[in-house]
Amino acid sequence: MSTIVPIKGIRYNPEKVSDLSDVVTPPYDVIDAAAQQRYYDKHPYNIIRLEYGKTYSEDDDVNNRYSRASADYKTWLENKVLQPDSKPALYLYEQEYTVDGSRKVRSGYICGIKIEPYEKGVVLPHEETLPKHKADRLSLMKACRANFSPIFSLYSDPEHLVTHSLKKAAAGLPKSAFTDENGDSHRLWAITDPVTIEQVQGLMADKRIFIADGHHRYETAMNYKLEREKEGPGSQKDDPSYNYVMMTLVNLYDPGLVVLPTHRLVKNVDPIIINGLMENMGHNFLLEEFEPEKEIKSIKKFLSDLYDKGRELSGKSLHRHIFGVYINKKLFFASLRKEEDLPSLMRPDKSPEWRGLDVSVLHSLIMEKYLGIDKNLLARGEHITYTREEEGALEAVDRGEYQIAFFLNPTLVEEVTSVAANGEKMPQKSTFFYPKLITGLVIKDLT
């Protein structure tokens, strides 16, 4: 089903850049203006200048962030700041990181994967996308003809055959090794052995690919491929590079695969609706105030209790239909009263797997039904902000910047793949795969 290929990766020249931590960044969509400036200041060759350049008031159709990225990219190649590897490779990639006090290692590999439309069922999405983000990524791809960051995707390999094959071939020291600004370690090996590559290709041939992070970039790659095909036969090769997009593939069964929750902050809703929210929620949800006797409440303890209560409700390791609500300086647990009511309360055209997601219940029942924030309003981005910062969420509500905060348990990996396998998409920001992939380790040429 899936077609993976080795790529002749373009990487930073160690003679020009001695410490990769100076030039790499997280994915562009988690970088705010302050972080963008910090990366600009960190090193003149930081990948931020290519992947997510600054915009200026005087920008126009000719001179803009995309034209500057293209010019810098060409200059860095000419000056050998960036160099293509001599042989096509599959790049074994390890991230060692700390989460909840525990040290973990996540293994994956970077490759090219043949771009397939979703309807073929080879590459499957799980989240909705927004047009403006795809327009931005397409402009960058057209200007630079390169993938600067890999799409993060998952595949199922219970026996870990792919990872074992790659690690067996990864003899010696890694091509790249460094520690990033968060204290996470990164190691990269280039696997060029034809036998190993062919073995991995065979193991992957019957596997579906589930996009974990990078839906906008994958759909952009599909659009870019169509545009390049329209350029005419003169631009075609037998199997052009733009038929493939750069991905980092991680096994669903990798012990280092972690999903964290993304919480919701609500603003710009009619105060009358806000004042009646808890009463309306009470029809379908059991509301329990957290530590009402304490003036100052521990958000860490609250989230720990939220997770435990979710497991208790489900009777197993899965959490089920319980949220945290912060309103009027009070924290509440909100748990669904009757699971059997879900089919009648939610969209009948959706599968039981989709209706069973905590994030689907939150968006369908609370956001849409009680707050009036439907899909169209959600897409406009005027009512919901997504955050991982629990303390910051409470403080933002207390300052009056937002009216309510909703806290979620993490979506489980098996929930993501079940929904994707049904051809359905989850609400935006339903998952936060941790840690994020690093941008700047490997670049894929699309010329």
Coordinates of C-alpha atoms in Angstrom, one line a residue:
M1 CA 0.0 0.0 0.0
S2 CA 2.6 2.6 1.0
T3 CA 5.7 3.4 -1.0
I4 CA 8.7 4.7 0.8
V5 CA 12.0 5.7 -0.7
P6 CA 15.4 6.7 0.6
I7 CA 16.3 10.4 0.1
K8 CA 19.6 12.1 -0.6
G9 CA 19.1 14.4 2.4
I10 CA 20.5 17.9 2.5
R11 CA 22.1 18.6 5.9
Y12 CA 24.1 21.2 7.7
N13 CA 27.8 21.1 7.0
P14 CA 29.6 20.5 10.3
E15 CA 32.5 22.6 9.1
K16 CA 30.2 25.6 8.8
V17 CA 27.9 24.8 11.8
S18 CA 29.6 23.1 14.7
D19 CA 26.6 22.8 17.0
L20 CA 23.3 21.8 15.4
S21 CA 21.4 23.1 18.5
D22 CA 22.2 26.6 17.2
V23 CA 20.3 26.1 13.9
V24 CA 17.4 23.8 14.5
T25 CA 13.9 24.7 15.8
P26 CA 10.6 23.1 16.7
P27 CA 7.9 22.9 14.1
Y28 CA 6.8 26.3 12.7
D29 CA 3.3 26.1 14.1
V30 CA 4.4 26.2 17.7
I31 CA 6.7 29.2 17.2
D32 CA 5.4 32.6 18.3
A33 CA 6.9 36.0 17.5
A34 CA 9.2 36.0 20.5
A35 CA 10.6 32.6 19.7
Q36 CA 11.0 33.5 16.1
Q37 CA 13.1 36.4 17.0
R38 CA 15.1 34.3 19.5
Y39 CA 16.0 31.8 16.7
Y40 CA 16.9 34.7 14.3
D41 CA 19.3 36.0 17.0
K42 CA 20.7 32.6 17.8
H43 CA 22.6 32.0 14.5
P44 CA 22.7 33.5 11.1
Y45 CA 22.1 30.1 9.5
N46 CA 19.2 29.1 11.7
I47 CA 16.5 27.1 9.8
I48 CA 13.9 29.6 11.0
R49 CA 14.9 31.9 8.1
L50 CA 13.9 29.2 5.6
E51 CA 10.9 27.5 7.3
Y52 CA 9.2 30.4 9.0
G53 CA 10.8 33.7 8.0
K54 CA 9.7 37.1 9.3
T55 CA 7.2 39.3 7.6
Y56 CA 7.6 43.1 7.2
S57 CA 5.1 45.9 6.5
E58 CA 6.8 46.7 3.1
D59 CA 6.5 43.1 1.8
D60 CA 4.9 42.7 -1.6
D61 CA 4.4 40.0 -4.2
V62 CA 8.0 40.1 -5.2
N63 CA 9.9 40.7 -1.9
N64 CA 8.4 38.7 1.0
R65 CA 9.2 35.9 3.5
Y66 CA 9.1 33.3 0.7
S67 CA 11.4 35.1 -1.7
R68 CA 13.9 35.7 1.2
A69 CA 13.7 32.0 2.2
S70 CA 14.4 31.0 -1.4
A71 CA 17.4 33.4 -1.7
D72 CA 18.9 32.3 1.6
Y73 CA 18.4 28.6 0.7
K74 CA 20.2 29.0 -2.6
T75 CA 23.0 31.0 -1.0
W76 CA 23.5 28.4 1.8
L77 CA 23.7 25.7 -0.8
E78 CA 26.2 27.6 -2.9
N79 CA 28.4 28.4 0.2
K80 CA 28.1 24.8 1.3
V81 CA 26.4 25.7 4.6
L82 CA 24.0 23.0 3.5
Q83 CA 25.2 20.0 1.6
P84 CA 23.5 17.0 0.0
D85 CA 24.6 13.6 1.3
S86 CA 26.4 11.5 -1.3
K87 CA 24.0 8.5 -1.2
P88 CA 20.2 8.2 -0.7
A89 CA 19.4 7.0 2.8
L90 CA 16.8 6.2 5.3
Y91 CA 17.6 8.2 8.4
L92 CA 17.2 6.5 11.7
Y93 CA 16.2 9.2 14.2
E94 CA 16.2 8.9 18.0
Q95 CA 14.8 11.5 20.4
E96 CA 15.6 11.1 24.1
Y97 CA 13.4 13.2 26.4
T98 CA 11.8 13.6 29.8
V99 CA 8.1 13.6 30.4
D100 CA 6.4 13.5 33.9
G101 CA 9.8 12.8 35.4
S102 CA 10.5 9.8 33.3
R103 CA 13.2 9.5 30.6
K104 CA 12.1 8.0 27.3
V105 CA 13.5 7.3 23.9
R106 CA 11.4 7.5 20.7
S107 CA 12.7 5.9 17.5
G108 CA 11.6 6.6 14.0
Y109 CA 13.1 7.1 10.6
I110 CA 13.1 9.9 8.0
C111 CA 12.3 9.0 4.4
G112 CA 10.4 10.0 1.3
I113 CA 6.8 8.6 1.0
K114 CA 4.8 8.6 -2.2
I115 CA 2.0 11.1 -2.1
E116 CA -1.4 9.5 -2.3
P117 CA -4.9 11.0 -2.1
Y118 CA -6.7 10.3 1.1
E119 CA -9.4 8.4 -0.6
K120 CA -6.9 5.6 -1.6
G121 CA -6.7 4.7 2.1
V122 CA -2.9 4.6 2.1
V123 CA -2.1 7.8 4.0
L124 CA -4.8 8.7 6.5
P125 CA -5.5 12.0 8.3
H126 CA -7.2 12.4 11.6
E127 CA -7.6 16.2 11.9
E128 CA -9.3 19.0 10.0
T129 CA -7.1 21.6 8.3
L130 CA -7.5 25.4 7.6
P131 CA -7.0 26.9 4.1
K132 CA -4.9 29.8 5.2
H133 CA -2.2 27.6 6.7
K134 CA -2.0 25.5 3.5
A135 CA -1.7 28.6 1.4
D136 CA 1.3 29.7 3.5
R137 CA 3.0 26.3 3.2
L138 CA 2.3 26.1 -0.6
S139 CA 3.9 29.6 -1.2
L140 CA 7.0 28.4 0.7
M141 CA 7.2 25.1 -1.2
K142 CA 6.8 26.8 -4.6
A143 CA 9.5 29.4 -3.8
C144 CA 12.1 27.0 -2.4
R145 CA 11.2 23.6 -4.0
A146 CA 12.1 21.8 -0.8
N147 CA 10.7 20.2 2.3
F148 CA 12.4 21.8 5.3
S149 CA 10.5 19.8 7.9
P150 CA 9.2 16.2 8.0
I151 CA 5.6 15.3 8.5
F152 CA 5.2 13.1 11.6
S153 CA 3.4 9.9 10.9
L154 CA 2.6 6.5 12.4
Y155 CA 2.5 2.9 11.2
S156 CA 1.7 -0.4 12.9
D157 CA 4.5 -2.8 13.5
P158 CA 3.8 -4.8 16.7
E159 CA 6.9 -7.0 16.3
H160 CA 9.2 -3.9 15.7
L161 CA 10.7 -5.4 12.6
V162 CA 11.3 -2.1 10.8
T163 CA 13.1 -0.5 13.8
H164 CA 15.2 -3.6 14.5
S165 CA 16.3 -3.7 10.8
L166 CA 17.3 -0.1 10.9
K167 CA 19.1 -0.3 14.2
K168 CA 21.0 -3.4 13.1
A169 CA 22.3 -1.4 10.1
A170 CA 23.2 1.7 12.1
A171 CA 26.7 0.7 13.0
G172 CA 29.0 3.2 14.6
L173 CA 28.5 6.8 15.8
P174 CA 25.5 8.8 14.5
K175 CA 25.9 11.3 11.7
S176 CA 24.4 14.0 14.0
A177 CA 24.1 14.2 17.7
F178 CA 23.2 17.2 19.9
T179 CA 21.1 18.3 22.9
D180 CA 18.4 21.0 22.2
E181 CA 17.3 23.9 24.3
N182 CA 14.8 21.7 26.2
G183 CA 17.5 19.2 27.3
D184 CA 16.3 16.6 24.8
S185 CA 18.9 14.5 22.9
H186 CA 18.8 13.9 19.2
R187 CA 20.7 11.3 17.2
L188 CA 20.6 10.7 13.5
W189 CA 22.1 7.8 11.4
A190 CA 22.1 7.6 7.6
I191 CA 21.2 4.0 6.5
T192 CA 22.5 3.6 3.0
D193 CA 22.8 -0.2 2.8
P194 CA 20.7 -1.3 -0.2
V195 CA 19.7 -4.7 1.5
T196 CA 18.4 -2.9 4.6
I197 CA 16.6 -0.3 2.5
E198 CA 14.9 -3.0 0.4
Q199 CA 14.0 -4.9 3.5
V200 CA 12.3 -1.9 5.1
Q201 CA 10.5 -1.1 1.9
G202 CA 9.1 -4.7 1.8
L203 CA 8.0 -4.5 5.5
M204 CA 6.3 -1.2 4.9
A205 CA 4.6 -2.1 1.6
D206 CA 1.3 -3.4 3.1
K207 CA 1.1 -0.7 5.9
R208 CA -1.2 2.2 6.2
I209 CA 0.3 5.5 7.3
F210 CA -1.5 7.7 9.9
I211 CA -0.6 11.4 9.9
A212 CA 0.1 12.4 13.5
D213 CA 1.3 16.0 13.0
G214 CA 1.6 17.8 9.7
H215 CA -1.8 17.6 8.0
H216 CA -1.4 21.0 6.4
R217 CA 2.0 20.1 5.0
Y218 CA 0.8 16.8 3.6
E219 CA -2.2 18.4 1.8
T220 CA 0.1 21.2 0.6
A221 CA 2.4 18.5 -0.9
M222 CA -0.6 17.0 -2.7
N223 CA -1.5 20.5 -4.1
Y224 CA 2.2 21.2 -5.0
K225 CA 2.4 17.9 -6.9
L226 CA -0.6 18.8 -9.0
E227 CA 0.8 22.2 -9.8
R228 CA 4.2 20.7 -10.8
E229 CA 2.4 18.2 -13.0
K230 CA 0.7 21.1 -14.8
E231 CA 4.0 22.5 -15.8
G232 CA 4.1 20.0 -18.7
P233 CA 6.1 17.0 -19.9
G234 CA 9.2 19.1 -20.2
S235 CA 9.5 19.3 -16.5
Q236 CA 8.8 15.6 -15.8
K237 CA 11.2 12.9 -14.9
D238 CA 10.3 9.2 -14.7
D239 CA 9.5 9.5 -11.0
P240 CA 10.1 13.1 -10.0
S241 CA 11.0 14.1 -6.5
Y242 CA 7.8 16.0 -5.9
N243 CA 5.9 12.8 -6.0
Y244 CA 7.3 12.1 -2.6
V245 CA 7.1 14.1 0.6
M246 CA 9.5 13.9 3.6
M247 CA 8.2 12.0 6.6
T248 CA 9.4 10.8 9.9
L249 CA 7.7 7.5 10.6
V250 CA 7.2 6.1 14.1
N251 CA 5.9 2.7 15.1
L252 CA 2.5 2.9 16.9
Y253 CA 4.1 0.4 19.4
D254 CA 7.2 2.4 20.1
P255 CA 7.6 2.7 23.9
G256 CA 8.6 6.3 23.5
L257 CA 5.4 7.4 21.7
V258 CA 3.5 9.8 24.0
V259 CA 0.4 11.8 23.4
L260 CA -0.4 14.8 25.7
P261 CA -3.6 16.8 25.9
T262 CA -4.3 20.2 24.4
H263 CA -6.7 22.4 26.4
R264 CA -9.2 25.0 25.2
L265 CA -9.7 28.6 26.2
V266 CA -12.9 30.3 25.2
K267 CA -13.6 34.0 24.5
N268 CA -16.0 36.4 22.8
V269 CA -19.1 34.4 23.8
D270 CA -22.3 36.3 24.8
P271 CA -22.1 36.7 28.7
I272 CA -25.7 35.6 29.0
I273 CA -24.7 32.3 27.4
I274 CA -21.6 32.0 29.7
N275 CA -23.7 32.7 32.8
G276 CA -26.1 29.9 31.9
L277 CA -23.5 27.4 30.8
M278 CA -23.1 25.3 34.0
E279 CA -26.9 25.0 34.4
N280 CA -27.2 23.9 30.8
M281 CA -24.4 21.4 31.1
G282 CA -26.0 20.0 34.2
H283 CA -28.7 18.4 32.0
N284 CA -26.2 16.0 30.5
F285 CA -23.1 16.2 32.8
L286 CA -22.6 15.5 36.4
L287 CA -20.7 18.6 37.8
E288 CA -18.4 18.2 40.8
E289 CA -16.4 21.2 42.2
F290 CA -12.7 20.5 42.9
E291 CA -11.5 21.3 46.4
P292 CA -14.3 23.9 47.1
E293 CA -12.8 24.4 50.6
K294 CA -9.5 25.7 49.2
E295 CA -9.0 29.2 47.9
I296 CA -5.9 28.3 46.0
K297 CA -6.2 25.0 44.0
S298 CA -3.4 22.9 42.5
I299 CA -4.0 22.5 38.8
K300 CA -1.5 19.6 38.7
K301 CA -3.5 17.7 41.4
F302 CA -6.7 18.6 39.4
L303 CA -5.4 17.1 36.2
S304 CA -4.1 14.0 38.0
D305 CA -7.6 13.5 39.5
L306 CA -9.2 14.2 36.1
Y307 CA -7.1 11.3 34.6
D308 CA -7.9 9.0 37.4
K309 CA -11.6 9.7 37.3
G310 CA -11.6 9.1 33.6
R311 CA -10.1 5.6 34.1
E312 CA -12.6 4.9 36.9
L313 CA -15.6 5.8 34.6
S314 CA -14.4 3.6 31.8
G315 CA -13.5 0.7 34.1
K316 CA -10.2 0.2 32.2
S317 CA -7.2 2.1 31.0
L318 CA -9.2 4.2 28.6
H319 CA -10.6 7.5 30.0
R320 CA -14.1 8.3 29.1
H321 CA -16.1 11.6 28.8
I322 CA -14.9 13.7 31.6
F323 CA -13.6 17.2 31.3
G324 CA -12.2 19.9 33.5
V325 CA -14.0 23.3 33.5
Y326 CA -12.6 26.5 35.0
I327 CA -15.1 29.3 35.3
N328 CA -15.7 32.1 37.9
K329 CA -12.5 31.1 39.7
K330 CA -13.8 27.6 40.3
L331 CA -12.6 24.2 38.9
F332 CA -15.2 21.5 38.1
F333 CA -15.1 17.9 36.9
A334 CA -17.8 17.5 34.2
S335 CA -18.6 13.8 33.5
L336 CA -21.2 12.6 31.1
R337 CA -24.3 11.3 32.9
K338 CA -25.4 8.6 30.5
E339 CA -23.1 7.0 27.9
E340 CA -26.0 5.4 26.2
D341 CA -27.3 8.9 25.3
L342 CA -24.3 9.7 23.0
P343 CA -25.9 8.5 19.7
S344 CA -28.9 10.7 20.2
L345 CA -26.9 13.7 21.5
M346 CA -24.2 13.8 18.8
R347 CA -24.1 13.6 15.1
P348 CA -25.7 10.4 13.8
D349 CA -23.5 10.3 10.7
K350 CA -20.4 9.7 12.8
S351 CA -19.0 6.4 13.9
P352 CA -19.1 5.1 17.5
E353 CA -15.3 5.6 17.6
W354 CA -15.7 9.3 16.7
R355 CA -18.5 9.9 19.1
G356 CA -16.5 8.1 21.8
L357 CA -13.7 10.7 21.7
D358 CA -13.6 13.1 24.7
V359 CA -12.7 15.9 22.3
S360 CA -15.7 15.1 20.1
V361 CA -18.0 15.2 23.0
L362 CA -16.5 18.5 24.1
H363 CA -16.9 20.1 20.7
S364 CA -20.2 18.7 19.7
L365 CA -22.1 19.0 23.0
I366 CA -20.5 21.9 24.9
M367 CA -18.9 24.1 22.2
E368 CA -21.7 23.8 19.6
K369 CA -24.8 23.0 21.6
Y370 CA -24.3 25.2 24.7
L371 CA -21.8 27.9 23.5
G372 CA -23.0 28.2 19.9
I373 CA -19.4 27.8 18.5
D374 CA -20.1 25.8 15.4
K375 CA -17.5 24.5 12.8
N376 CA -17.6 27.8 10.8
L377 CA -17.0 30.0 13.9
L378 CA -14.3 27.6 15.0
A379 CA -12.5 28.0 11.7
R380 CA -12.5 31.8 12.0
G381 CA -10.4 31.5 15.1
E382 CA -12.1 34.2 17.1
H383 CA -13.5 32.1 20.0
I384 CA -11.1 29.3 20.8
T385 CA -7.4 29.3 21.7
Y386 CA -5.5 26.0 22.2
T387 CA -2.9 25.7 24.9
R388 CA -0.7 23.2 26.7
E389 CA -0.1 25.6 29.6
E390 CA -2.4 24.6 32.5
E391 CA -1.3 27.4 34.9
G392 CA -1.3 29.9 32.1
A393 CA -4.9 28.9 31.2
L394 CA -6.1 29.6 34.7
E395 CA -4.3 32.9 34.8
A396 CA -5.7 34.0 31.4
V397 CA -9.2 33.4 32.6
D398 CA -8.5 35.2 35.9
R399 CA -7.2 38.2 33.9
G400 CA -10.4 38.4 31.9
E401 CA -8.7 37.6 28.6
Y402 CA -10.8 34.4 28.3
Q403 CA -14.1 33.4 29.8
I404 CA -13.7 29.7 30.4
A405 CA -10.9 27.1 30.2
F406 CA -11.7 23.4 29.4
F407 CA -9.2 20.8 30.3
L408 CA -8.9 17.4 28.6
N409 CA -7.3 14.1 29.2
P410 CA -4.9 13.0 26.4
T411 CA -6.4 11.2 23.4
L412 CA -5.1 7.7 23.1
V413 CA -3.1 6.5 20.0
E414 CA -5.5 3.7 19.4
E415 CA -8.4 6.2 19.3
V416 CA -6.6 8.3 16.7
T417 CA -5.9 5.3 14.4
S418 CA -9.5 3.9 14.8
V419 CA -11.0 7.2 13.8
A420 CA -8.6 7.7 10.9
A421 CA -9.2 4.1 9.7
N422 CA -12.9 5.0 9.4
G423 CA -12.0 7.9 7.1
E424 CA -13.1 10.4 9.7
K425 CA -11.3 13.5 11.1
M426 CA -11.1 14.6 14.7
P427 CA -11.6 18.2 15.8
Q428 CA -8.5 20.4 15.4
K429 CA -5.8 20.0 18.0
S430 CA -7.2 16.8 19.3
T431 CA -3.7 15.4 19.8
F432 CA -0.3 16.7 20.9
F433 CA 2.4 14.1 20.1
Y434 CA 5.3 14.7 22.4
P435 CA 8.0 15.6 21.8
K436 CA 7.7 17.6 18.5
L437 CA 10.0 16.7 15.7
I438 CA 13.0 19.0 15.2
T439 CA 13.1 21.1 12.0
G440 CA 16.5 21.4 10.3
L441 CA 18.0 17.9 10.7
V442 CA 17.3 16.8 7.1
I443 CA 16.0 18.7 4.1
K444 CA 14.4 17.1 1.0
D445 CA 15.0 18.5 -2.4
L446 CA 11.9 18.8 -4.7
T447 CA 13.5 20.0 -7.9

